[in-house]
Amino acid sequence: MPHIGIKMLKGRTEEQKKKLAAALAKTLAEELKCSQNYVTCTIEDFTAQEWQDVFREEITDKQDKVYKKAEYDPKDLL
């Protein structure tokens, strides 16, 4: 273990998602000095409307766990 969970707007292809997951897993394994065999990755897609709730629950409500802050207002996506 570690696990990477990605939540993003809909619109990327399966190929893009697989490429992203592989790149993130490689980087994570390098940074944490562990084998990629232990890394898992999930990707969840959301509409701009659904993202409003996800943003609040995952980012706004968890400020103490967010290590890279958003530089946009999610309402701008609507």
PDB file of C-alpha atoms in Angstrom, residues 21-64:
ATOM      1  CA  ALA A  21      -2.233   6.066 -13.278  1.00  0.00           C
ATOM      2  CA  ALA A  22       1.037   4.511 -14.450  1.00  0.00           C
ATOM      3  CA  ALA A  23       2.911   7.833 -14.267  1.00  0.00           C
ATOM      4  CA  LEU A  24       1.581   8.640 -10.805  1.00  0.00           C
ATOM      5  CA  ALA A  25       2.318   5.140  -9.511  1.00  0.00           C
ATOM      6  CA  LYS A  26       5.889   5.391 -10.799  1.00  0.00           C
ATOM      7  CA  THR A  27       6.422   8.798  -9.208  1.00  0.00           C
ATOM      8  CA  LEU A  28       4.849   7.760  -5.916  1.00  0.00           C
ATOM      9  CA  ALA A  29       6.989   4.613  -5.720  1.00  0.00           C
ATOM     10  CA  GLU A  30      10.132   6.634  -6.457  1.00  0.00           C
ATOM     11  CA  GLU A  31       9.311   9.299  -3.861  1.00  0.00           C
ATOM     12  CA  LEU A  32       8.330   6.811  -1.136  1.00  0.00           C
ATOM     13  CA  LYS A  33      11.081   4.352  -2.058  1.00  0.00           C
ATOM     14  CA  CYS A  34       8.732   1.409  -2.433  1.00  0.00           C
ATOM     15  CA  SER A  35       7.881  -1.035  -5.188  1.00  0.00           C
ATOM     16  CA  GLN A  36       5.217  -0.100  -7.737  1.00  0.00           C
ATOM     17  CA  ASN A  37       3.787  -3.552  -7.008  1.00  0.00           C
ATOM     18  CA  TYR A  38       2.295  -2.099  -3.827  1.00  0.00           C
ATOM     19  CA  VAL A  39       0.706   0.968  -5.456  1.00  0.00           C
ATOM     20  CA  THR A  40      -2.958   1.015  -6.464  1.00  0.00           C
ATOM     21  CA  CYS A  41      -4.866   3.801  -8.197  1.00  0.00           C
ATOM     22  CA  THR A  42      -8.542   4.563  -8.720  1.00  0.00           C
ATOM     23  CA  ILE A  43     -10.039   7.241 -10.956  1.00  0.00           C
ATOM     24  CA  GLU A  44     -13.557   8.613 -10.550  1.00  0.00           C
ATOM     25  CA  ASP A  45     -15.195  10.912 -13.094  1.00  0.00           C
ATOM     26  CA  PHE A  46     -17.733  13.609 -12.241  1.00  0.00           C
ATOM     27  CA  THR A  47     -19.825  16.177 -14.058  1.00  0.00           C
ATOM     28  CA  ALA A  48     -19.213  19.847 -13.220  1.00  0.00           C
ATOM     29  CA  GLN A  49     -22.418  19.823 -11.181  1.00  0.00           C
ATOM     30  CA  GLU A  50     -21.413  16.690  -9.238  1.00  0.00           C
ATOM     31  CA  TRP A  51     -17.963  18.213  -8.685  1.00  0.00           C
ATOM     32  CA  GLN A  52     -19.461  20.949  -6.514  1.00  0.00           C
ATOM     33  CA  ASP A  53     -20.333  18.406  -3.795  1.00  0.00           C
ATOM     34  CA  VAL A  54     -17.097  16.439  -4.265  1.00  0.00           C
ATOM     35  CA  PHE A  55     -15.039  19.630  -3.938  1.00  0.00           C
ATOM     36  CA  ARG A  56     -16.810  20.578  -0.730  1.00  0.00           C
ATOM     37  CA  GLU A  57     -16.521  17.090   0.802  1.00  0.00           C
ATOM     38  CA  GLU A  58     -12.980  16.271  -0.330  1.00  0.00           C
ATOM     39  CA  ILE A  59     -11.283  19.674  -0.354  1.00  0.00           C
ATOM     40  CA  THR A  60     -13.170  22.399   1.506  1.00  0.00           C
ATOM     41  CA  ASP A  61     -14.126  20.171   4.446  1.00  0.00           C
ATOM     42  CA  LYS A  62     -10.668  18.550   4.695  1.00  0.00           C
ATOM     43  CA  GLN A  63      -8.349  21.554   4.623  1.00  0.00           C
ATOM     44  CA  ASP A  64      -5.995  19.876   7.118  1.00  0.00           C
TER      45      ASP A  64
END
